[in-house]
Amino acid sequence: MTLLYIRGLAPYQLGENGTDVIINEVHFNRTALDTYNYRLYTNGTLSNGTNCYLAFQRFRPHMFAENGTFINGTSCYAPINDIGQHASLGLAYALMFVIAIFLSLINLRKHGRSYLPHDHRWNIVSRRLKWCWLIFVAVCGAISCFMSIDVDRNYLQSAPLILQSVFYTLLTPGLMAAVWEAVRHWASWQARQIHDRDPYAFTKTSTRTRQETLLPILFYILALLNFILTVPRSWSAIELQRSEEQQTLTPAHLEHSIYRYKPRPSSTAGQLLFYLNAAPSQFLLAIAILGIKIGYAIASAFDWTVSPLKYDVQSGWIYGLGYTPALLIILLFNICGYCELNEDKALIARRGELESALASDVGIGHRNPPWWKKQRLRSEDMARYVEMGIIKPQEQSGDRVVGISELNKEEPRVTTRQATSIGDDGSESPLDHVEHVVQPERSASPQPIPRGIYEGEV
């Protein structure tokens, strides 16, 4: 008949007498074991709820019956196993997350700098939040993957499994916040470009401002609730928490941004594919990858065998559908951030292009071609200018039209000179009269220079 051992208790092997028992070839006093409440369990551990020792294979603890102390004992929570596949993958992923931290810091430095005067409408914190969330996700992923090494090596799971589970659980809300901030700031960047071209583009009253205010508040309220329901709780019985509402808000904000800041096509086919064509491909790809991770989280909540919080879960589940989406999103945003310009620099370049286009339309800043000379004005053009009254004809007989030298003829100029006197102390003082001198007109032939000097009392 099969015996039923309550709570996984294993029977003692009898020794030489009624008080002697043998545990892994070591003799123990049964009375002392009962006195200090030690029990032998089927997993090969000897524990009283406070102290736990391994008692199988090469682990042979010895107990002093007088005071209940052990020598040559190995704790049940010691990492005694070799590094396996789970730990090896954890180490590799941890190194990749560390590299992702440095890449995100480089892009944070690149895109977080300001090259234009501060404008309260376009807060510089807005463009930094995405990179801060990506750094947070990379840090959580690195800690969680490093903890997986001890999870793989420990005989009985303890603090490493809790740390791995806590930081893994923080990956999902961190990724959702990073994608959210990327989408939200993209909308802000579109509005900034439109406002830079036309400062009066958003003067008309609409629901745009209300939506852009309420959506972030709603998102972060749900994020706070998700954090409260996930982290500050007992991790002794690990349960998976998830937030489906946040996953629906990010596409909603992306749809709002496209609707507000992208021109809509006139054709029916274009309108059907409007949101897919107008949305940046990086956001569509990021939302798709994030959806895979959310789907895995929901599935693991109903099937414990594939849960990432299970210490011996298959590596393909936790690394393939848990950590890989996080790394892909971080890598995607960092590659796009490396290829994109700093927003202030991009705005300065756009302003330069706009000024060049305006100058080209007006004709400013253009050099005349080498063959162009002022003397190439044709006689019919000059006649037309005379007819229009732009140029006065020369006052002499004949039909000759005034030449170019006449155009450069200057009108008489009047200059004013004020006489001064120097006193004994070296200071200058004005006299009581002013001279007005009429400058002579320029002429090709020498003529007498008219000059008039007028004096008047000041």
Short mmCIF file of C-alpha atoms in Angstrom, two decimals:
data_model
loop_
_atom_site.label_atom_id
_atom_site.label_comp_id
_atom_site.label_asym_id
_atom_site.label_seq_id
_atom_site.Cartn_x
_atom_site.Cartn_y
_atom_site.Cartn_z
CA MET A 1 0.00 0.00 0.00
CA THR A 2 1.35 3.43 -0.96
CA LEU A 3 1.90 5.71 2.02
CA LEU A 4 0.63 9.30 1.95
CA TYR A 5 3.19 11.73 3.35
CA ILE A 6 1.58 14.93 4.60
CA ARG A 7 3.17 18.16 3.24
CA GLY A 8 5.78 16.15 1.34
CA LEU A 9 7.36 14.70 4.47
CA ALA A 10 9.71 11.77 3.97
CA PRO A 11 10.04 8.95 6.54
CA TYR A 12 13.27 8.53 8.47
CA GLN A 13 15.49 5.55 7.90
CA LEU A 14 15.73 3.67 11.19
CA GLY A 15 19.12 3.42 12.85
CA GLU A 16 20.66 1.23 15.51
CA ASN A 17 18.02 1.96 18.18
CA GLY A 18 14.64 3.64 18.64
CA THR A 19 16.09 7.20 18.90
CA ASP A 20 18.60 6.85 16.09
CA VAL A 21 17.69 7.73 12.49
CA ILE A 22 19.82 7.87 9.35
CA ILE A 23 19.59 10.76 6.88
CA ASN A 24 21.84 10.49 3.82
CA GLU A 25 24.16 8.05 5.62
CA VAL A 26 24.49 10.37 8.64
CA HIS A 27 23.15 9.40 12.10
CA PHE A 28 20.83 11.86 13.85
CA ASN A 29 19.15 11.85 17.24
CA ARG A 30 15.42 11.67 16.60
CA THR A 31 14.58 13.24 19.95
CA ALA A 32 16.76 16.27 19.11
CA LEU A 33 15.16 16.56 15.67
CA ASP A 34 11.69 16.56 17.23
CA THR A 35 12.79 19.02 19.91
CA TYR A 36 13.97 21.59 17.36
CA ASN A 37 11.08 20.77 14.97
CA TYR A 38 13.23 19.55 12.08
CA ARG A 39 11.54 17.55 9.36
CA LEU A 40 12.88 15.67 6.35
CA TYR A 41 11.13 16.52 3.10
CA THR A 42 10.87 14.59 -0.12
CA ASN A 43 13.04 17.11 -2.00
CA GLY A 44 16.01 16.13 0.16
CA THR A 45 15.95 19.08 2.55
CA LEU A 46 15.99 19.12 6.34
CA SER A 47 14.16 22.17 7.65
CA ASN A 48 12.31 23.55 10.67
CA GLY A 49 10.81 26.55 8.82
CA THR A 50 13.64 28.86 9.89
CA ASN A 51 16.77 26.97 8.96
CA CYS A 52 17.00 24.71 5.94
CA TYR A 53 19.84 22.38 4.97
CA LEU A 54 20.45 20.15 1.98
CA ALA A 55 20.58 16.45 2.83
CA PHE A 56 21.13 14.49 -0.35
CA GLN A 57 24.05 13.24 -2.45
CA ARG A 58 27.24 14.96 -1.34
CA PHE A 59 25.51 17.22 1.20
CA ARG A 60 25.78 15.60 4.65
CA PRO A 61 25.06 17.99 7.52
CA HIS A 62 25.81 16.99 11.15
CA MET A 63 23.69 18.09 14.12
CA PHE A 64 24.70 18.52 17.76
CA ALA A 65 21.93 17.07 19.88
CA GLU A 66 22.82 19.28 22.86
CA ASN A 67 22.03 22.67 21.27
CA GLY A 68 20.60 21.83 17.82
CA THR A 69 23.39 23.48 15.79
CA PHE A 70 24.63 22.14 12.48
CA ILE A 71 28.10 21.80 11.02
CA ASN A 72 29.03 21.08 7.40
CA GLY A 73 25.55 22.23 6.40
CA THR A 74 24.67 23.83 3.07
CA SER A 75 21.73 26.20 2.86
CA CYS A 76 18.77 25.16 0.74
CA TYR A 77 18.97 28.49 -1.11
CA ALA A 78 22.62 28.18 -2.15
CA PRO A 79 23.37 28.23 -5.91
CA ILE A 80 24.63 24.68 -6.27
CA ASN A 81 23.65 23.96 -9.89
CA ASP A 82 25.78 24.68 -12.93
CA ILE A 83 24.90 27.41 -15.40
CA GLY A 84 22.44 25.99 -17.88
CA GLN A 85 20.71 27.21 -21.01
CA HIS A 86 18.40 29.53 -19.07
CA ALA A 87 21.28 31.27 -17.30
CA SER A 88 23.41 31.49 -20.46
CA LEU A 89 20.63 33.19 -22.38
CA GLY A 90 20.01 35.46 -19.40
CA LEU A 91 23.64 36.57 -19.38
CA ALA A 92 23.60 37.25 -23.14
CA TYR A 93 20.36 39.24 -22.93
CA ALA A 94 21.64 41.17 -19.93
CA LEU A 95 24.69 42.29 -21.91
CA MET A 96 22.44 43.37 -24.79
CA PHE A 97 20.29 45.40 -22.40
CA VAL A 98 23.43 47.06 -21.02
CA ILE A 99 24.46 48.02 -24.57
CA ALA A 100 20.94 49.36 -25.12
CA ILE A 101 21.38 51.61 -22.07
CA PHE A 102 24.43 53.28 -23.63
CA LEU A 103 22.71 53.64 -27.02
CA SER A 104 19.71 55.30 -25.37
CA LEU A 105 21.99 57.63 -23.41
CA ILE A 106 23.69 58.71 -26.66
CA ASN A 107 20.34 59.46 -28.30
CA LEU A 108 19.12 61.22 -25.15
CA ARG A 109 22.14 63.50 -25.34
CA LYS A 110 21.60 64.06 -29.07
CA HIS A 111 17.87 64.80 -29.04
CA GLY A 112 17.69 66.33 -25.57
CA ARG A 113 19.86 69.33 -26.45
CA SER A 114 18.32 72.70 -27.22
CA TYR A 115 19.63 75.00 -29.95
CA LEU A 116 16.78 77.52 -30.01
CA PRO A 117 15.46 79.95 -27.38
CA HIS A 118 13.16 78.37 -24.83
CA ASP A 119 9.48 78.33 -25.75
CA HIS A 120 6.99 77.25 -23.09
CA ARG A 121 4.71 75.75 -25.76
CA TRP A 122 7.34 73.19 -26.78
CA ASN A 123 8.80 71.77 -23.58
CA ILE A 124 12.21 70.17 -23.95
CA VAL A 125 11.24 67.50 -21.39
CA SER A 126 8.73 66.18 -23.92
CA ARG A 127 11.43 64.97 -26.30
CA ARG A 128 13.50 63.46 -23.48
CA LEU A 129 10.77 61.33 -21.90
CA LYS A 130 10.86 58.66 -24.59
CA TRP A 131 14.56 58.07 -24.07
CA CYS A 132 14.18 58.11 -20.28
CA TRP A 133 11.53 55.39 -20.49
CA LEU A 134 13.72 53.34 -22.83
CA ILE A 135 16.61 53.61 -20.37
CA PHE A 136 14.24 52.51 -17.59
CA VAL A 137 13.16 49.48 -19.64
CA ALA A 138 16.78 48.58 -20.44
CA VAL A 139 17.78 48.80 -16.77
CA CYS A 140 14.84 46.60 -15.70
CA GLY A 141 15.66 44.09 -18.43
CA ALA A 142 19.34 43.95 -17.47
CA ILE A 143 18.57 43.37 -13.76
CA SER A 144 15.94 40.75 -14.54
CA CYS A 145 18.25 38.85 -16.90
CA PHE A 146 21.15 38.96 -14.45
CA MET A 147 18.87 37.53 -11.76
CA SER A 148 17.95 34.65 -14.07
CA ILE A 149 21.49 33.32 -13.60
CA ASP A 150 20.87 32.66 -9.89
CA VAL A 151 17.36 31.41 -10.67
CA ASP A 152 18.94 28.73 -12.84
CA ARG A 153 21.61 27.82 -10.28
CA ASN A 154 19.54 27.83 -7.07
CA TYR A 155 18.18 24.54 -5.79
CA LEU A 156 15.25 26.23 -4.05
CA GLN A 157 14.05 29.57 -5.37
CA SER A 158 14.24 32.67 -3.18
CA ALA A 159 15.08 36.35 -3.65
CA PRO A 160 16.57 36.04 -7.19
CA LEU A 161 13.26 34.72 -8.56
CA ILE A 162 11.36 37.57 -6.89
CA LEU A 163 13.76 40.18 -8.29
CA GLN A 164 13.59 38.63 -11.75
CA SER A 165 9.79 38.61 -11.62
CA VAL A 166 9.46 42.18 -10.30
CA PHE A 167 11.73 43.74 -12.92
CA TYR A 168 10.29 41.58 -15.68
CA THR A 169 6.81 42.75 -14.73
CA LEU A 170 7.98 46.37 -14.96
CA LEU A 171 9.09 45.82 -18.57
CA THR A 172 5.56 45.88 -19.98
CA PRO A 173 4.34 49.20 -18.47
CA GLY A 174 7.74 50.75 -19.21
CA LEU A 175 7.54 49.73 -22.87
CA MET A 176 3.99 50.98 -23.14
CA ALA A 177 5.03 54.33 -21.65
CA ALA A 178 7.99 54.58 -24.06
CA VAL A 179 5.81 53.90 -27.11
CA TRP A 180 3.17 56.27 -25.74
CA GLU A 181 5.66 59.11 -25.27
CA ALA A 182 7.12 58.50 -28.73
CA VAL A 183 3.69 58.79 -30.34
CA ARG A 184 2.68 61.78 -28.22
CA HIS A 185 5.87 63.70 -28.93
CA TRP A 186 5.63 62.94 -32.64
CA ALA A 187 2.27 64.76 -32.57
CA SER A 188 3.89 67.66 -30.73
CA TRP A 189 6.68 67.78 -33.33
CA GLN A 190 4.14 67.88 -36.18
CA ALA A 191 2.30 70.74 -34.47
CA ARG A 192 5.56 72.61 -33.92
CA GLN A 193 6.50 72.40 -37.60
CA ILE A 194 3.06 73.62 -38.66
CA HIS A 195 3.18 76.47 -36.14
CA ASP A 196 6.66 77.46 -37.31
CA ARG A 197 5.38 77.82 -40.88
CA ASP A 198 2.09 79.47 -39.91
CA PRO A 199 1.79 80.95 -36.38
CA TYR A 200 -1.98 81.33 -36.85
CA ALA A 201 -2.64 77.73 -37.87
CA PHE A 202 -4.09 76.69 -34.50
CA THR A 203 -6.00 79.82 -33.56
CA LYS A 204 -9.32 78.22 -34.47
CA THR A 205 -11.13 76.65 -31.52
CA SER A 206 -11.38 72.83 -31.66
CA THR A 207 -11.30 69.74 -29.46
CA ARG A 208 -7.62 69.17 -30.24
CA THR A 209 -6.29 70.79 -27.07
CA ARG A 210 -8.79 68.99 -24.86
CA GLN A 211 -7.91 65.62 -26.35
CA GLU A 212 -4.17 66.21 -26.02
CA THR A 213 -4.70 67.10 -22.35
CA LEU A 214 -7.06 64.29 -21.34
CA LEU A 215 -5.39 61.38 -23.12
CA PRO A 216 -2.03 61.63 -21.26
CA ILE A 217 -3.84 62.02 -17.93
CA LEU A 218 -5.93 58.92 -18.62
CA PHE A 219 -2.89 56.93 -19.74
CA TYR A 220 -0.79 57.70 -16.67
CA ILE A 221 -3.73 57.06 -14.31
CA LEU A 222 -3.98 53.57 -15.78
CA ALA A 223 -0.19 53.20 -15.59
CA LEU A 224 -0.27 54.13 -11.89
CA LEU A 225 -3.08 51.65 -11.23
CA ASN A 226 -1.14 48.97 -13.07
CA PHE A 227 1.94 49.65 -10.94
CA ILE A 228 -0.07 49.56 -7.70
CA LEU A 229 -1.70 46.26 -8.64
CA THR A 230 1.58 44.73 -9.81
CA VAL A 231 4.52 45.63 -7.59
CA PRO A 232 3.40 46.49 -4.00
CA ARG A 233 2.03 43.06 -3.14
CA SER A 234 3.14 39.73 -1.74
CA TRP A 235 5.35 37.88 -4.20
CA SER A 236 5.23 34.61 -2.31
CA ALA A 237 2.43 33.44 -4.59
CA ILE A 238 3.42 34.98 -7.92
CA GLU A 239 0.52 36.16 -10.00
CA LEU A 240 0.64 37.92 -13.34
CA GLN A 241 -1.07 41.28 -13.66
CA ARG A 242 -1.80 43.00 -16.95
CA SER A 243 -3.38 46.19 -18.28
CA GLU A 244 -5.33 45.94 -21.53
CA GLU A 245 -6.67 49.51 -21.33
CA GLN A 246 -3.28 51.12 -21.83
CA GLN A 247 -2.69 49.04 -24.94
CA THR A 248 -5.82 50.56 -26.52
CA LEU A 249 -4.90 54.16 -25.66
CA THR A 250 -1.64 54.35 -27.63
CA PRO A 251 -3.24 53.55 -31.03
CA ALA A 252 -6.03 55.97 -30.12
CA HIS A 253 -3.53 58.79 -29.58
CA LEU A 254 -1.70 57.89 -32.79
CA GLU A 255 -5.01 58.08 -34.67
CA HIS A 256 -5.70 61.47 -33.08
CA SER A 257 -2.27 62.81 -34.07
CA ILE A 258 -2.63 61.65 -37.68
CA TYR A 259 -6.14 63.09 -37.91
CA ARG A 260 -5.02 66.49 -36.58
CA TYR A 261 -1.63 67.01 -38.20
CA LYS A 262 -1.60 65.09 -41.49
CA PRO A 263 -3.38 66.25 -44.69
CA ARG A 264 -6.12 63.86 -45.75
CA PRO A 265 -6.19 62.57 -49.36
CA SER A 266 -9.11 63.26 -51.65
CA SER A 267 -9.36 59.83 -53.28
CA THR A 268 -11.43 57.04 -51.75
CA ALA A 269 -8.57 54.53 -51.83
CA GLY A 270 -6.27 57.05 -50.19
CA GLN A 271 -8.78 57.70 -47.43
CA LEU A 272 -9.09 53.97 -46.73
CA LEU A 273 -5.32 53.68 -46.22
CA PHE A 274 -4.94 57.17 -44.76
CA TYR A 275 -3.87 56.21 -41.24
CA LEU A 276 -1.53 53.43 -42.37
CA ASN A 277 0.21 55.70 -44.89
CA ALA A 278 0.38 58.78 -42.67
CA ALA A 279 1.64 57.03 -39.53
CA PRO A 280 5.43 56.62 -39.22
CA SER A 281 6.42 53.03 -39.85
CA GLN A 282 8.43 52.87 -36.64
CA PHE A 283 5.27 53.42 -34.57
CA LEU A 284 3.28 50.82 -36.48
CA LEU A 285 6.09 48.30 -36.01
CA ALA A 286 6.54 49.19 -32.33
CA ILE A 287 2.82 48.81 -31.61
CA ALA A 288 2.80 45.44 -33.40
CA ILE A 289 5.78 44.19 -31.36
CA LEU A 290 4.23 45.51 -28.16
CA GLY A 291 1.00 43.72 -29.06
CA ILE A 292 2.92 40.42 -29.24
CA LYS A 293 4.31 40.96 -25.75
CA ILE A 294 0.89 41.90 -24.38
CA GLY A 295 -0.62 38.83 -26.01
CA TYR A 296 2.01 36.63 -24.37
CA ALA A 297 1.30 38.23 -20.99
CA ILE A 298 -2.43 37.58 -21.34
CA ALA A 299 -1.86 33.98 -22.44
CA SER A 300 0.54 33.26 -19.58
CA ALA A 301 -2.04 34.53 -17.10
CA PHE A 302 -4.29 31.60 -18.05
CA ASP A 303 -1.58 28.98 -18.57
CA TRP A 304 0.97 28.74 -15.77
CA THR A 305 3.23 26.42 -17.76
CA VAL A 306 4.23 29.24 -20.13
CA SER A 307 4.32 31.99 -17.52
CA PRO A 308 7.57 34.00 -17.40
CA LEU A 309 7.26 34.01 -13.60
CA LYS A 310 7.66 30.22 -13.45
CA TYR A 311 11.24 29.47 -12.52
CA ASP A 312 11.66 26.49 -14.86
CA VAL A 313 9.65 27.82 -17.79
CA GLN A 314 10.95 26.97 -21.25
CA SER A 315 13.56 29.52 -22.34
CA GLY A 316 11.86 30.02 -25.69
CA TRP A 317 8.75 31.45 -24.04
CA ILE A 318 10.33 33.96 -21.67
CA TYR A 319 13.18 35.06 -23.95
CA GLY A 320 11.42 34.76 -27.28
CA LEU A 321 8.17 36.48 -26.29
CA GLY A 322 9.23 38.28 -23.11
CA TYR A 323 12.65 39.90 -23.46
CA THR A 324 13.06 39.92 -27.25
CA PRO A 325 10.14 42.34 -27.92
CA ALA A 326 11.60 44.77 -25.38
CA LEU A 327 15.01 44.64 -27.05
CA LEU A 328 13.50 45.04 -30.51
CA ILE A 329 11.54 48.16 -29.51
CA ILE A 330 14.61 49.71 -27.87
CA LEU A 331 16.74 48.90 -30.92
CA LEU A 332 14.07 50.23 -33.31
CA PHE A 333 13.78 53.59 -31.57
CA ASN A 334 17.55 53.95 -31.21
CA ILE A 335 18.16 53.28 -34.91
CA CYS A 336 15.50 55.81 -35.87
CA GLY A 337 16.88 58.29 -33.34
CA TYR A 338 20.37 57.87 -34.79
CA CYS A 339 19.09 58.60 -38.31
CA GLU A 340 16.93 61.58 -37.32
CA LEU A 341 18.16 65.11 -36.71
CA ASN A 342 17.81 67.00 -33.48
CA GLU A 343 14.47 68.80 -33.70
CA ASP A 344 15.95 72.24 -33.17
CA LYS A 345 18.55 71.61 -35.88
CA ALA A 346 15.86 70.32 -38.22
CA LEU A 347 13.78 73.42 -37.54
CA ILE A 348 16.75 75.70 -38.20
CA ALA A 349 17.40 73.91 -41.50
CA ARG A 350 13.73 74.24 -42.50
CA ARG A 351 13.81 77.94 -41.70
CA GLY A 352 16.92 78.34 -43.86
CA GLU A 353 15.24 76.54 -46.75
CA LEU A 354 12.15 78.71 -46.37
CA GLU A 355 14.19 81.91 -46.35
CA SER A 356 16.11 80.76 -49.44
CA ALA A 357 12.86 79.99 -51.24
CA LEU A 358 11.42 83.40 -50.36
CA ALA A 359 14.60 85.13 -51.48
CA SER A 360 14.51 83.19 -54.74
CA ASP A 361 10.93 84.29 -55.40
CA VAL A 362 11.76 87.91 -54.68
CA GLY A 363 15.07 87.78 -56.57
CA ILE A 364 17.34 88.54 -53.63
CA GLY A 365 20.72 86.97 -53.41
CA HIS A 366 20.99 85.97 -57.09
CA ARG A 367 24.01 86.88 -59.13
CA ASN A 368 23.59 88.01 -62.70
CA PRO A 369 25.03 85.64 -65.32
CA PRO A 370 28.48 86.45 -66.73
CA TRP A 371 27.07 87.68 -70.02
CA TRP A 372 24.84 90.23 -68.31
CA LYS A 373 25.95 93.87 -68.38
CA LYS A 374 24.14 97.08 -67.70
CA GLN A 375 24.90 98.36 -71.20
CA ARG A 376 22.86 95.54 -72.77
CA LEU A 377 19.61 97.42 -72.25
CA ARG A 378 17.94 97.57 -75.61
CA SER A 379 16.66 100.78 -77.11
CA GLU A 380 13.05 99.53 -77.22
CA ASP A 381 13.18 98.79 -73.51
CA MET A 382 14.49 102.28 -72.83
CA ALA A 383 11.75 103.77 -75.01
CA ARG A 384 9.14 101.87 -73.05
CA TYR A 385 10.57 103.16 -69.78
CA VAL A 386 10.39 106.72 -71.14
CA GLU A 387 6.81 106.19 -72.27
CA MET A 388 5.84 104.88 -68.85
CA GLY A 389 7.43 107.89 -67.20
CA ILE A 390 10.03 105.91 -65.31
CA ILE A 391 12.90 107.69 -67.12
CA LYS A 392 12.79 111.31 -68.31
CA PRO A 393 14.00 111.99 -71.88
CA GLN A 394 17.13 114.11 -72.34
CA GLU A 395 16.34 117.79 -72.88
CA GLN A 396 17.81 118.29 -76.33
CA SER A 397 16.76 117.99 -79.93
CA GLY A 398 16.54 114.60 -81.56
CA ASP A 399 14.93 111.34 -80.62
CA ARG A 400 17.83 110.11 -78.55
CA VAL A 401 16.81 108.51 -75.31
CA VAL A 402 18.59 109.10 -72.09
CA GLY A 403 21.45 106.70 -71.47
CA ILE A 404 22.55 104.75 -68.49
CA SER A 405 24.84 107.51 -67.25
CA GLU A 406 21.79 109.72 -66.89
CA LEU A 407 20.17 107.13 -64.64
CA ASN A 408 23.05 107.28 -62.23
CA LYS A 409 22.88 111.07 -62.08
CA GLU A 410 22.52 112.22 -58.53
CA GLU A 411 20.30 115.01 -57.29
CA PRO A 412 21.92 118.00 -55.59
CA ARG A 413 22.59 117.30 -51.94
CA VAL A 414 22.53 119.77 -49.09
CA THR A 415 24.91 119.25 -46.20
CA THR A 416 24.97 121.12 -42.94
CA ARG A 417 28.09 122.22 -41.15
CA GLN A 418 28.09 123.75 -37.72
CA ALA A 419 31.02 125.85 -36.64
CA THR A 420 32.62 125.17 -33.25
CA SER A 421 35.20 126.92 -31.14
CA ILE A 422 37.75 125.43 -28.76
CA GLY A 423 38.00 127.06 -25.36
CA ASP A 424 40.98 127.46 -23.08
CA ASP A 425 40.20 124.24 -21.25
CA GLY A 426 40.20 122.25 -24.51
CA SER A 427 36.42 121.78 -24.68
CA GLU A 428 34.43 122.47 -27.83
CA SER A 429 31.47 124.83 -27.94
CA PRO A 430 29.17 125.51 -30.92
CA LEU A 431 29.09 128.96 -32.48
CA ASP A 432 25.92 130.88 -33.15
CA HIS A 433 25.64 130.17 -36.88
CA VAL A 434 25.25 127.15 -39.21
CA GLU A 435 26.44 126.81 -42.82
CA HIS A 436 24.29 125.04 -45.44
CA VAL A 437 26.31 123.92 -48.48
CA VAL A 438 24.71 122.68 -51.72
CA GLN A 439 26.83 119.91 -53.24
CA PRO A 440 27.43 120.18 -57.03
CA GLU A 441 25.78 117.86 -59.52
CA ARG A 442 27.94 115.38 -61.35
CA SER A 443 28.44 116.14 -65.04
CA ALA A 444 30.41 114.65 -67.86
CA SER A 445 31.68 118.11 -69.02
CA PRO A 446 33.32 120.65 -66.72
CA GLN A 447 30.81 123.30 -65.65
CA PRO A 448 30.93 126.07 -63.11
CA ILE A 449 30.04 124.75 -59.66
CA PRO A 450 27.15 126.62 -58.10
CA ARG A 451 27.63 127.12 -54.42
CA GLY A 452 25.54 128.92 -51.95
CA ILE A 453 26.34 129.59 -48.33
CA TYR A 454 23.55 130.57 -46.06
CA GLU A 455 24.12 131.76 -42.58
CA GLY A 456 21.47 132.03 -39.99
CA GLU A 457 21.19 132.73 -36.33
CA VAL A 458 20.60 129.68 -34.19
#
